[in-house]
Amino acid sequence: AQKITQTQPGMFVQEKEAVTLDCTYDTSDPSYGLFWYKQPSSGEMIFLIYQGSYDQQNATEGRYSLNFQKARKSANLVISASQLGDSAMYFCAISIMDSNYQLIWGAGTKLIIKP
Amino acid sequence: SAVISQKPSRDICQRGTSLTIQCQVDSQVTMMFWYRQQPGQSLTLIATANQGSEATYESGFVIDKFPISRPNLTFSTLTVSNMSPEDSSIYLCSVLRQGIGELFFGEGSRLTVL
C-alpha cells in the first residue's frame, strides 16, 4: 500500500531563509506522481509542484523546487528566500493509479515564517 | 487551470440537521472528488463522483450519511446528513486535471456543528 510520511509537524523559519520540508513515501508501483500543496489559514488547497517517478530532473516552479531522491524514496520541498506569505500548512501527496484515481496524503507540516 | 466554486464557504449548523454543499466547475470534467479535512488533520477522500453513475465511496463513508449528486459534467453536491459535532470539518471539492493528475480544489466549505 502507498504511504506518505511527513515527519515535521511544525517549523519556524526566519524570513528570507531557505526552508526544506521533508516527505518520504512508500509504494510498490513503478509509476507514480508526487505532489506538494499549500493550505493557508483560509482553507483552500493550492497546488505547488509535481514530480513524476520517471522524471530525470528535479522539478522547479519559481521559488519552489523538489529534491527528488528516488532511491531514498524522498521528495522534499525546498522553498528559497522564504516570505511571510509562505506561512501555511504544506501537504505532500502521492498519486496511485488504481481503478479509482486518488491521492494519498501526508499529515502535513505547519510552516511559520518569522519576520 | 479549472476554476471551482464551492458554496457555502462556511456554515454553523445544529445537530441532527443536514447541509448540502455545492461545487461548480467552469469546465467539463470527468472525475470530481469530495474530501473531508477534520480540524488539524490531513485530507481524507469521501467519494469519487462520476457523471451518470453512482458515486464510489471510500471505506468508512456511506451513501446514507454523505449522499452525492452529479447531474452533469460541471456540477456536484455533497450532503452531510443528520449532522453531529464530529462532522465539523472542512469539506473540499476537487477535480482532476488530465495529464499529470493534478487536483484542483475549491475554496472549501468550513462546517461547524453545534
JSON list of C-alpha atoms in Angstrom, two decimals:
[
{"chain": "A", "resi": 1, "resn": "ALA", "atom": "CA", "xyz": [0.00, 0.00, 0.00]},
{"chain": "A", "resi": 2, "resn": "GLN", "atom": "CA", "xyz": [1.09, 3.54, -0.68]},
{"chain": "A", "resi": 3, "resn": "LYS", "atom": "CA", "xyz": [2.07, 5.75, 2.20]},
{"chain": "A", "resi": 4, "resn": "ILE", "atom": "CA", "xyz": [3.34, 9.28, 2.68]},
{"chain": "A", "resi": 5, "resn": "THR", "atom": "CA", "xyz": [5.27, 10.41, 5.76]},
{"chain": "A", "resi": 6, "resn": "GLN", "atom": "CA", "xyz": [5.91, 13.99, 6.77]},
{"chain": "A", "resi": 7, "resn": "THR", "atom": "CA", "xyz": [7.99, 13.92, 9.93]},
{"chain": "A", "resi": 8, "resn": "GLN", "atom": "CA", "xyz": [7.92, 17.63, 10.74]},
{"chain": "A", "resi": 9, "resn": "PRO", "atom": "CA", "xyz": [4.62, 18.64, 12.34]},
{"chain": "A", "resi": 10, "resn": "GLY", "atom": "CA", "xyz": [5.78, 22.26, 12.58]},
{"chain": "A", "resi": 11, "resn": "MET", "atom": "CA", "xyz": [8.67, 24.51, 11.60]},
{"chain": "A", "resi": 12, "resn": "PHE", "atom": "CA", "xyz": [9.74, 28.06, 12.35]},
{"chain": "A", "resi": 13, "resn": "VAL", "atom": "CA", "xyz": [11.97, 29.74, 9.79]},
{"chain": "A", "resi": 14, "resn": "GLN", "atom": "CA", "xyz": [13.38, 33.24, 9.60]},
{"chain": "A", "resi": 15, "resn": "GLU", "atom": "CA", "xyz": [12.14, 35.34, 6.71]},
{"chain": "A", "resi": 16, "resn": "LYS", "atom": "CA", "xyz": [14.39, 35.22, 3.61]},
{"chain": "A", "resi": 17, "resn": "GLU", "atom": "CA", "xyz": [15.96, 31.94, 4.64]},
{"chain": "A", "resi": 18, "resn": "ALA", "atom": "CA", "xyz": [15.52, 28.77, 2.61]},
{"chain": "A", "resi": 19, "resn": "VAL", "atom": "CA", "xyz": [13.42, 26.02, 4.08]},
{"chain": "A", "resi": 20, "resn": "THR", "atom": "CA", "xyz": [13.23, 22.30, 3.37]},
{"chain": "A", "resi": 21, "resn": "LEU", "atom": "CA", "xyz": [10.08, 20.35, 4.13]},
{"chain": "A", "resi": 22, "resn": "ASP", "atom": "CA", "xyz": [10.58, 16.61, 4.36]},
{"chain": "A", "resi": 23, "resn": "CYS", "atom": "CA", "xyz": [8.49, 13.97, 2.63]},
{"chain": "A", "resi": 24, "resn": "THR", "atom": "CA", "xyz": [9.17, 10.27, 2.31]},
{"chain": "A", "resi": 25, "resn": "TYR", "atom": "CA", "xyz": [6.95, 7.82, 0.52]},
{"chain": "A", "resi": 26, "resn": "ASP", "atom": "CA", "xyz": [6.39, 4.14, 0.13]},
{"chain": "A", "resi": 27, "resn": "THR", "atom": "CA", "xyz": [4.97, 2.46, -2.93]},
{"chain": "A", "resi": 28, "resn": "SER", "atom": "CA", "xyz": [5.49, -0.69, -4.93]},
{"chain": "A", "resi": 29, "resn": "ASP", "atom": "CA", "xyz": [4.25, 0.90, -8.16]},
{"chain": "A", "resi": 30, "resn": "PRO", "atom": "CA", "xyz": [6.97, 1.84, -10.63]},
{"chain": "A", "resi": 31, "resn": "SER", "atom": "CA", "xyz": [4.87, 4.70, -11.96]},
{"chain": "A", "resi": 32, "resn": "TYR", "atom": "CA", "xyz": [3.65, 7.37, -9.59]},
{"chain": "A", "resi": 33, "resn": "GLY", "atom": "CA", "xyz": [3.47, 11.11, -9.11]},
{"chain": "A", "resi": 34, "resn": "LEU", "atom": "CA", "xyz": [4.42, 13.22, -6.14]},
{"chain": "A", "resi": 35, "resn": "PHE", "atom": "CA", "xyz": [2.67, 16.48, -5.36]},
{"chain": "A", "resi": 36, "resn": "TRP", "atom": "CA", "xyz": [3.05, 19.33, -2.92]},
{"chain": "A", "resi": 37, "resn": "TYR", "atom": "CA", "xyz": [0.14, 21.52, -1.88]},
{"chain": "A", "resi": 38, "resn": "LYS", "atom": "CA", "xyz": [-0.05, 24.62, 0.29]},
{"chain": "A", "resi": 39, "resn": "GLN", "atom": "CA", "xyz": [-3.01, 25.31, 2.55]},
{"chain": "A", "resi": 40, "resn": "PRO", "atom": "CA", "xyz": [-3.19, 28.83, 4.01]},
{"chain": "A", "resi": 41, "resn": "SER", "atom": "CA", "xyz": [-5.38, 29.53, 7.02]},
{"chain": "A", "resi": 42, "resn": "SER", "atom": "CA", "xyz": [-8.23, 30.33, 4.62]},
{"chain": "A", "resi": 43, "resn": "GLY", "atom": "CA", "xyz": [-8.52, 26.60, 3.93]},
{"chain": "A", "resi": 44, "resn": "GLU", "atom": "CA", "xyz": [-8.05, 26.40, 0.18]},
{"chain": "A", "resi": 45, "resn": "MET", "atom": "CA", "xyz": [-5.59, 23.88, -1.24]},
{"chain": "A", "resi": 46, "resn": "ILE", "atom": "CA", "xyz": [-3.07, 25.35, -3.66]},
{"chain": "A", "resi": 47, "resn": "PHE", "atom": "CA", "xyz": [-1.05, 23.13, -5.98]},
{"chain": "A", "resi": 48, "resn": "LEU", "atom": "CA", "xyz": [2.67, 23.97, -5.86]},
{"chain": "A", "resi": 49, "resn": "ILE", "atom": "CA", "xyz": [4.75, 21.42, -7.71]},
{"chain": "A", "resi": 50, "resn": "TYR", "atom": "CA", "xyz": [4.76, 17.95, -9.24]},
{"chain": "A", "resi": 51, "resn": "GLN", "atom": "CA", "xyz": [7.42, 15.26, -9.76]},
{"chain": "A", "resi": 52, "resn": "GLY", "atom": "CA", "xyz": [6.86, 12.18, -11.88]},
{"chain": "A", "resi": 53, "resn": "SER", "atom": "CA", "xyz": [8.64, 8.98, -10.93]},
{"chain": "A", "resi": 54, "resn": "TYR", "atom": "CA", "xyz": [10.32, 8.80, -14.33]},
{"chain": "A", "resi": 55, "resn": "ASP", "atom": "CA", "xyz": [11.35, 12.43, -14.47]},
{"chain": "A", "resi": 56, "resn": "GLN", "atom": "CA", "xyz": [15.11, 12.67, -14.68]},
{"chain": "A", "resi": 57, "resn": "GLN", "atom": "CA", "xyz": [15.40, 16.20, -13.39]},
{"chain": "A", "resi": 58, "resn": "ASN", "atom": "CA", "xyz": [14.14, 17.69, -10.17]},
{"chain": "A", "resi": 59, "resn": "ALA", "atom": "CA", "xyz": [11.03, 19.79, -10.66]},
{"chain": "A", "resi": 60, "resn": "THR", "atom": "CA", "xyz": [11.24, 23.54, -10.14]},
{"chain": "A", "resi": 61, "resn": "GLU", "atom": "CA", "xyz": [8.50, 26.16, -10.07]},
{"chain": "A", "resi": 62, "resn": "GLY", "atom": "CA", "xyz": [9.60, 29.67, -9.19]},
{"chain": "A", "resi": 63, "resn": "ARG", "atom": "CA", "xyz": [10.84, 29.66, -5.59]},
{"chain": "A", "resi": 64, "resn": "TYR", "atom": "CA", "xyz": [9.75, 26.06, -5.16]},
{"chain": "A", "resi": 65, "resn": "SER", "atom": "CA", "xyz": [11.91, 23.09, -6.04]},
{"chain": "A", "resi": 66, "resn": "LEU", "atom": "CA", "xyz": [11.58, 19.43, -5.32]},
{"chain": "A", "resi": 67, "resn": "ASN", "atom": "CA", "xyz": [14.60, 17.47, -4.11]},
{"chain": "A", "resi": 68, "resn": "PHE", "atom": "CA", "xyz": [13.67, 14.07, -5.52]},
{"chain": "A", "resi": 69, "resn": "GLN", "atom": "CA", "xyz": [15.82, 11.17, -4.33]},
{"chain": "A", "resi": 70, "resn": "LYS", "atom": "CA", "xyz": [14.21, 8.09, -5.79]},
{"chain": "A", "resi": 71, "resn": "ALA", "atom": "CA", "xyz": [16.49, 5.53, -4.15]},
{"chain": "A", "resi": 72, "resn": "ARG", "atom": "CA", "xyz": [15.73, 7.02, -0.75]},
{"chain": "A", "resi": 73, "resn": "LYS", "atom": "CA", "xyz": [12.06, 7.46, -1.63]},
{"chain": "A", "resi": 74, "resn": "SER", "atom": "CA", "xyz": [12.11, 11.06, -0.60]},
{"chain": "A", "resi": 75, "resn": "ALA", "atom": "CA", "xyz": [10.61, 14.13, -2.24]},
{"chain": "A", "resi": 76, "resn": "ASN", "atom": "CA", "xyz": [11.50, 17.13, -0.12]},
{"chain": "A", "resi": 77, "resn": "LEU", "atom": "CA", "xyz": [10.12, 20.56, -0.95]},
{"chain": "A", "resi": 78, "resn": "VAL", "atom": "CA", "xyz": [12.60, 23.42, -0.91]},
{"chain": "A", "resi": 79, "resn": "ILE", "atom": "CA", "xyz": [11.35, 26.99, -0.67]},
{"chain": "A", "resi": 80, "resn": "SER", "atom": "CA", "xyz": [14.03, 29.56, -1.40]},
{"chain": "A", "resi": 81, "resn": "ALA", "atom": "CA", "xyz": [14.04, 33.07, 0.07]},
{"chain": "A", "resi": 82, "resn": "SER", "atom": "CA", "xyz": [11.03, 32.46, 2.30]},
{"chain": "A", "resi": 83, "resn": "GLN", "atom": "CA", "xyz": [8.38, 35.16, 2.67]},
{"chain": "A", "resi": 84, "resn": "LEU", "atom": "CA", "xyz": [5.81, 35.88, 5.36]},
{"chain": "A", "resi": 85, "resn": "GLY", "atom": "CA", "xyz": [3.11, 34.74, 2.95]},
{"chain": "A", "resi": 86, "resn": "ASP", "atom": "CA", "xyz": [4.65, 31.28, 2.89]},
{"chain": "A", "resi": 87, "resn": "SER", "atom": "CA", "xyz": [3.28, 30.63, 6.37]},
{"chain": "A", "resi": 88, "resn": "ALA", "atom": "CA", "xyz": [0.79, 27.80, 5.87]},
{"chain": "A", "resi": 89, "resn": "MET", "atom": "CA", "xyz": [0.26, 24.06, 6.09]},
{"chain": "A", "resi": 90, "resn": "TYR", "atom": "CA", "xyz": [2.13, 22.08, 3.45]},
{"chain": "A", "resi": 91, "resn": "PHE", "atom": "CA", "xyz": [0.99, 18.66, 2.31]},
{"chain": "A", "resi": 92, "resn": "CYS", "atom": "CA", "xyz": [2.87, 16.06, 0.32]},
{"chain": "A", "resi": 93, "resn": "ALA", "atom": "CA", "xyz": [0.84, 13.53, -1.67]},
{"chain": "A", "resi": 94, "resn": "ILE", "atom": "CA", "xyz": [1.39, 10.56, -3.96]},
{"chain": "A", "resi": 95, "resn": "SER", "atom": "CA", "xyz": [-0.90, 9.50, -6.77]},
{"chain": "A", "resi": 96, "resn": "ILE", "atom": "CA", "xyz": [-2.00, 5.93, -7.19]},
{"chain": "A", "resi": 97, "resn": "MET", "atom": "CA", "xyz": [-3.34, 4.59, -10.44]},
{"chain": "A", "resi": 98, "resn": "ASP", "atom": "CA", "xyz": [-5.92, 2.06, -9.40]},
{"chain": "A", "resi": 99, "resn": "SER", "atom": "CA", "xyz": [-9.48, 1.82, -10.68]},
{"chain": "A", "resi": 100, "resn": "ASN", "atom": "CA", "xyz": [-10.31, 4.97, -8.79]},
{"chain": "A", "resi": 101, "resn": "TYR", "atom": "CA", "xyz": [-7.70, 7.66, -9.17]},
{"chain": "A", "resi": 102, "resn": "GLN", "atom": "CA", "xyz": [-6.77, 9.26, -5.86]},
{"chain": "A", "resi": 103, "resn": "LEU", "atom": "CA", "xyz": [-4.02, 10.96, -3.96]},
{"chain": "A", "resi": 104, "resn": "ILE", "atom": "CA", "xyz": [-2.64, 9.60, -0.69]},
{"chain": "A", "resi": 105, "resn": "TRP", "atom": "CA", "xyz": [-1.84, 12.49, 1.63]},
{"chain": "A", "resi": 106, "resn": "GLY", "atom": "CA", "xyz": [0.75, 13.08, 4.29]},
{"chain": "A", "resi": 107, "resn": "ALA", "atom": "CA", "xyz": [-0.11, 14.53, 7.67]},
{"chain": "A", "resi": 108, "resn": "GLY", "atom": "CA", "xyz": [1.22, 17.94, 6.73]},
{"chain": "A", "resi": 109, "resn": "THR", "atom": "CA", "xyz": [3.81, 20.37, 8.08]},
{"chain": "A", "resi": 110, "resn": "LYS", "atom": "CA", "xyz": [2.87, 23.71, 9.57]},
{"chain": "A", "resi": 111, "resn": "LEU", "atom": "CA", "xyz": [5.38, 26.31, 8.43]},
{"chain": "A", "resi": 112, "resn": "ILE", "atom": "CA", "xyz": [5.63, 29.65, 10.19]},
{"chain": "A", "resi": 113, "resn": "ILE", "atom": "CA", "xyz": [7.86, 32.35, 8.77]},
{"chain": "A", "resi": 114, "resn": "LYS", "atom": "CA", "xyz": [9.20, 34.78, 11.37]},
{"chain": "A", "resi": 115, "resn": "PRO", "atom": "CA", "xyz": [9.83, 38.43, 10.41]},
{"chain": "B", "resi": 1, "resn": "SER", "atom": "CA", "xyz": [-6.45, 25.64, -14.71]},
{"chain": "B", "resi": 2, "resn": "ALA", "atom": "CA", "xyz": [-10.02, 24.92, -13.62]},
{"chain": "B", "resi": 3, "resn": "VAL", "atom": "CA", "xyz": [-11.99, 27.39, -11.54]},
{"chain": "B", "resi": 4, "resn": "ILE", "atom": "CA", "xyz": [-14.03, 25.71, -8.85]},
{"chain": "B", "resi": 5, "resn": "SER", "atom": "CA", "xyz": [-16.67, 27.46, -6.78]},
{"chain": "B", "resi": 6, "resn": "GLN", "atom": "CA", "xyz": [-17.97, 25.97, -3.58]},
{"chain": "B", "resi": 7, "resn": "LYS", "atom": "CA", "xyz": [-20.98, 27.09, -1.60]},
{"chain": "B", "resi": 8, "resn": "PRO", "atom": "CA", "xyz": [-21.40, 27.73, 1.26]},
{"chain": "B", "resi": 9, "resn": "SER", "atom": "CA", "xyz": [-17.90, 28.80, 2.24]},
{"chain": "B", "resi": 10, "resn": "ARG", "atom": "CA", "xyz": [-18.81, 28.27, 5.88]},
{"chain": "B", "resi": 11, "resn": "ASP", "atom": "CA", "xyz": [-21.82, 27.43, 7.97]},
{"chain": "B", "resi": 12, "resn": "ILE", "atom": "CA", "xyz": [-22.83, 26.75, 11.53]},
{"chain": "B", "resi": 13, "resn": "CYS", "atom": "CA", "xyz": [-25.44, 24.04, 11.86]},
{"chain": "B", "resi": 14, "resn": "GLN", "atom": "CA", "xyz": [-27.45, 22.38, 14.56]},
{"chain": "B", "resi": 15, "resn": "ARG", "atom": "CA", "xyz": [-27.06, 18.74, 15.47]},
{"chain": "B", "resi": 16, "resn": "GLY", "atom": "CA", "xyz": [-29.44, 16.46, 13.58]},
{"chain": "B", "resi": 17, "resn": "THR", "atom": "CA", "xyz": [-29.86, 18.72, 10.55]},
{"chain": "B", "resi": 18, "resn": "SER", "atom": "CA", "xyz": [-28.47, 18.23, 7.04]},
{"chain": "B", "resi": 19, "resn": "LEU", "atom": "CA", "xyz": [-26.44, 20.55, 4.83]},
{"chain": "B", "resi": 20, "resn": "THR", "atom": "CA", "xyz": [-25.85, 20.40, 1.10]},
{"chain": "B", "resi": 21, "resn": "ILE", "atom": "CA", "xyz": [-22.58, 21.72, -0.31]},
{"chain": "B", "resi": 22, "resn": "GLN", "atom": "CA", "xyz": [-22.44, 22.72, -3.95]},
{"chain": "B", "resi": 23, "resn": "CYS", "atom": "CA", "xyz": [-19.46, 22.54, -6.28]},
{"chain": "B", "resi": 24, "resn": "GLN", "atom": "CA", "xyz": [-19.46, 24.28, -9.65]},
{"chain": "B", "resi": 25, "resn": "VAL", "atom": "CA", "xyz": [-16.63, 23.92, -12.16]},
{"chain": "B", "resi": 26, "resn": "ASP", "atom": "CA", "xyz": [-16.05, 26.28, -15.08]},
{"chain": "B", "resi": 27, "resn": "SER", "atom": "CA", "xyz": [-15.29, 23.44, -17.50]},
{"chain": "B", "resi": 28, "resn": "GLN", "atom": "CA", "xyz": [-16.47, 19.90, -18.08]},
{"chain": "B", "resi": 29, "resn": "VAL", "atom": "CA", "xyz": [-14.62, 17.32, -16.02]},
{"chain": "B", "resi": 30, "resn": "THR", "atom": "CA", "xyz": [-14.98, 13.59, -15.79]},
{"chain": "B", "resi": 31, "resn": "MET", "atom": "CA", "xyz": [-13.94, 12.96, -12.22]},
{"chain": "B", "resi": 32, "resn": "MET", "atom": "CA", "xyz": [-14.87, 15.01, -9.19]},
{"chain": "B", "resi": 33, "resn": "PHE", "atom": "CA", "xyz": [-13.79, 14.19, -5.69]},
{"chain": "B", "resi": 34, "resn": "TRP", "atom": "CA", "xyz": [-15.10, 15.10, -2.28]},
{"chain": "B", "resi": 35, "resn": "TYR", "atom": "CA", "xyz": [-12.66, 15.32, 0.63]},
{"chain": "B", "resi": 36, "resn": "ARG", "atom": "CA", "xyz": [-13.08, 15.90, 4.34]},
{"chain": "B", "resi": 37, "resn": "GLN", "atom": "CA", "xyz": [-10.46, 17.58, 6.48]},
{"chain": "B", "resi": 38, "resn": "GLN", "atom": "CA", "xyz": [-11.12, 17.34, 10.18]},
{"chain": "B", "resi": 39, "resn": "PRO", "atom": "CA", "xyz": [-9.52, 20.00, 12.43]},
{"chain": "B", "resi": 40, "resn": "GLY", "atom": "CA", "xyz": [-5.74, 19.69, 12.47]},
{"chain": "B", "resi": 41, "resn": "GLN", "atom": "CA", "xyz": [-5.81, 16.66, 10.19]},
{"chain": "B", "resi": 42, "resn": "SER", "atom": "CA", "xyz": [-4.90, 15.80, 6.64]},
{"chain": "B", "resi": 43, "resn": "LEU", "atom": "CA", "xyz": [-7.35, 15.20, 3.81]},
{"chain": "B", "resi": 44, "resn": "THR", "atom": "CA", "xyz": [-9.50, 12.10, 3.63]},
{"chain": "B", "resi": 45, "resn": "LEU", "atom": "CA", "xyz": [-11.29, 11.12, 0.45]},
{"chain": "B", "resi": 46, "resn": "ILE", "atom": "CA", "xyz": [-15.02, 10.65, 0.97]},
{"chain": "B", "resi": 47, "resn": "ALA", "atom": "CA", "xyz": [-16.04, 9.62, -2.52]},
{"chain": "B", "resi": 48, "resn": "THR", "atom": "CA", "xyz": [-15.49, 9.97, -6.23]},
{"chain": "B", "resi": 49, "resn": "ALA", "atom": "CA", "xyz": [-18.40, 11.40, -8.18]},
{"chain": "B", "resi": 50, "resn": "ASN", "atom": "CA", "xyz": [-18.68, 10.43, -11.84]},
{"chain": "B", "resi": 51, "resn": "GLN", "atom": "CA", "xyz": [-21.40, 11.80, -14.05]},
{"chain": "B", "resi": 52, "resn": "GLY", "atom": "CA", "xyz": [-24.05, 9.27, -14.96]},
{"chain": "B", "resi": 53, "resn": "SER", "atom": "CA", "xyz": [-23.18, 6.71, -12.31]},
{"chain": "B", "resi": 54, "resn": "GLU", "atom": "CA", "xyz": [-23.35, 6.21, -8.58]},
{"chain": "B", "resi": 55, "resn": "ALA", "atom": "CA", "xyz": [-20.61, 7.78, -6.53]},
{"chain": "B", "resi": 56, "resn": "THR", "atom": "CA", "xyz": [-17.86, 5.50, -5.32]},
{"chain": "B", "resi": 57, "resn": "TYR", "atom": "CA", "xyz": [-17.40, 5.76, -1.55]},
{"chain": "B", "resi": 58, "resn": "GLU", "atom": "CA", "xyz": [-14.24, 5.12, 0.39]},
{"chain": "B", "resi": 59, "resn": "SER", "atom": "CA", "xyz": [-14.09, 2.86, 3.39]},
{"chain": "B", "resi": 60, "resn": "GLY", "atom": "CA", "xyz": [-15.79, 4.46, 6.36]},
{"chain": "B", "resi": 61, "resn": "PHE", "atom": "CA", "xyz": [-18.15, 6.61, 4.31]},
{"chain": "B", "resi": 62, "resn": "VAL", "atom": "CA", "xyz": [-21.67, 5.59, 3.29]},
{"chain": "B", "resi": 63, "resn": "ILE", "atom": "CA", "xyz": [-24.23, 6.98, 0.93]},
{"chain": "B", "resi": 64, "resn": "ASP", "atom": "CA", "xyz": [-26.88, 7.42, 3.60]},
{"chain": "B", "resi": 65, "resn": "LYS", "atom": "CA", "xyz": [-24.63, 9.79, 5.53]},
{"chain": "B", "resi": 66, "resn": "PHE", "atom": "CA", "xyz": [-23.00, 11.54, 2.57]},
{"chain": "B", "resi": 67, "resn": "PRO", "atom": "CA", "xyz": [-25.31, 11.39, -0.45]},
{"chain": "B", "resi": 68, "resn": "ILE", "atom": "CA", "xyz": [-23.72, 12.83, -3.59]},
{"chain": "B", "resi": 69, "resn": "SER", "atom": "CA", "xyz": [-25.28, 14.04, -6.80]},
{"chain": "B", "resi": 70, "resn": "ARG", "atom": "CA", "xyz": [-23.55, 14.57, -10.13]},
{"chain": "B", "resi": 71, "resn": "PRO", "atom": "CA", "xyz": [-26.20, 15.71, -12.60]},
{"chain": "B", "resi": 72, "resn": "ASN", "atom": "CA", "xyz": [-23.75, 16.93, -15.26]},
{"chain": "B", "resi": 73, "resn": "LEU", "atom": "CA", "xyz": [-20.06, 17.36, -16.04]},
{"chain": "B", "resi": 74, "resn": "THR", "atom": "CA", "xyz": [-19.71, 20.72, -14.30]},
{"chain": "B", "resi": 75, "resn": "PHE", "atom": "CA", "xyz": [-21.65, 20.34, -11.05]},
{"chain": "B", "resi": 76, "resn": "SER", "atom": "CA", "xyz": [-21.87, 18.16, -7.96]},
{"chain": "B", "resi": 77, "resn": "THR", "atom": "CA", "xyz": [-23.36, 18.30, -4.50]},
{"chain": "B", "resi": 78, "resn": "LEU", "atom": "CA", "xyz": [-22.41, 16.64, -1.24]},
{"chain": "B", "resi": 79, "resn": "THR", "atom": "CA", "xyz": [-24.95, 16.40, 1.56]},
{"chain": "B", "resi": 80, "resn": "VAL", "atom": "CA", "xyz": [-23.87, 15.85, 5.15]},
{"chain": "B", "resi": 81, "resn": "SER", "atom": "CA", "xyz": [-26.89, 14.21, 6.75]},
{"chain": "B", "resi": 82, "resn": "ASN", "atom": "CA", "xyz": [-28.05, 14.04, 10.35]},
{"chain": "B", "resi": 83, "resn": "MET", "atom": "CA", "xyz": [-25.03, 16.04, 11.46]},
{"chain": "B", "resi": 84, "resn": "SER", "atom": "CA", "xyz": [-23.21, 15.63, 14.73]},
{"chain": "B", "resi": 85, "resn": "PRO", "atom": "CA", "xyz": [-20.32, 17.68, 16.17]},
{"chain": "B", "resi": 86, "resn": "GLU", "atom": "CA", "xyz": [-17.93, 15.03, 14.79]},
{"chain": "B", "resi": 87, "resn": "ASP", "atom": "CA", "xyz": [-18.88, 16.20, 11.30]},
{"chain": "B", "resi": 88, "resn": "SER", "atom": "CA", "xyz": [-17.32, 19.59, 11.94]},
{"chain": "B", "resi": 89, "resn": "SER", "atom": "CA", "xyz": [-14.70, 19.78, 9.20]},
{"chain": "B", "resi": 90, "resn": "ILE", "atom": "CA", "xyz": [-13.64, 21.47, 6.03]},
{"chain": "B", "resi": 91, "resn": "TYR", "atom": "CA", "xyz": [-15.24, 19.77, 3.04]},
{"chain": "B", "resi": 92, "resn": "LEU", "atom": "CA", "xyz": [-13.36, 20.18, -0.22]},
{"chain": "B", "resi": 93, "resn": "CYS", "atom": "CA", "xyz": [-14.44, 19.56, -3.76]},
{"chain": "B", "resi": 94, "resn": "SER", "atom": "CA", "xyz": [-11.71, 18.79, -6.28]},
{"chain": "B", "resi": 95, "resn": "VAL", "atom": "CA", "xyz": [-11.35, 17.90, -9.94]},
{"chain": "B", "resi": 96, "resn": "LEU", "atom": "CA", "xyz": [-8.68, 16.04, -11.81]},
{"chain": "B", "resi": 97, "resn": "ARG", "atom": "CA", "xyz": [-6.63, 17.72, -14.49]},
{"chain": "B", "resi": 98, "resn": "GLN", "atom": "CA", "xyz": [-5.77, 15.26, -17.20]},
{"chain": "B", "resi": 99, "resn": "GLY", "atom": "CA", "xyz": [-2.08, 14.87, -17.83]},
{"chain": "B", "resi": 100, "resn": "ILE", "atom": "CA", "xyz": [-0.05, 14.79, -14.66]},
{"chain": "B", "resi": 101, "resn": "GLY", "atom": "CA", "xyz": [-3.02, 14.07, -12.46]},
{"chain": "B", "resi": 102, "resn": "GLU", "atom": "CA", "xyz": [-3.01, 17.31, -10.56]},
{"chain": "B", "resi": 103, "resn": "LEU", "atom": "CA", "xyz": [-6.05, 18.03, -8.44]},
{"chain": "B", "resi": 104, "resn": "PHE", "atom": "CA", "xyz": [-7.64, 21.47, -8.42]},
{"chain": "B", "resi": 105, "resn": "PHE", "atom": "CA", "xyz": [-9.57, 22.34, -5.30]},
{"chain": "B", "resi": 106, "resn": "GLY", "atom": "CA", "xyz": [-12.45, 24.56, -4.46]},
{"chain": "B", "resi": 107, "resn": "GLU", "atom": "CA", "xyz": [-12.14, 27.05, -1.62]},
{"chain": "B", "resi": 108, "resn": "GLY", "atom": "CA", "xyz": [-13.60, 24.55, 0.81]},
{"chain": "B", "resi": 109, "resn": "SER", "atom": "CA", "xyz": [-16.70, 24.64, 2.98]},
{"chain": "B", "resi": 110, "resn": "ARG", "atom": "CA", "xyz": [-15.97, 25.06, 6.68]},
{"chain": "B", "resi": 111, "resn": "LEU", "atom": "CA", "xyz": [-18.74, 23.37, 8.63]},
{"chain": "B", "resi": 112, "resn": "THR", "atom": "CA", "xyz": [-19.28, 23.72, 12.37]},
{"chain": "B", "resi": 113, "resn": "VAL", "atom": "CA", "xyz": [-21.91, 21.56, 14.04]},
{"chain": "B", "resi": 114, "resn": "LEU", "atom": "CA", "xyz": [-23.16, 22.59, 17.46]}
]
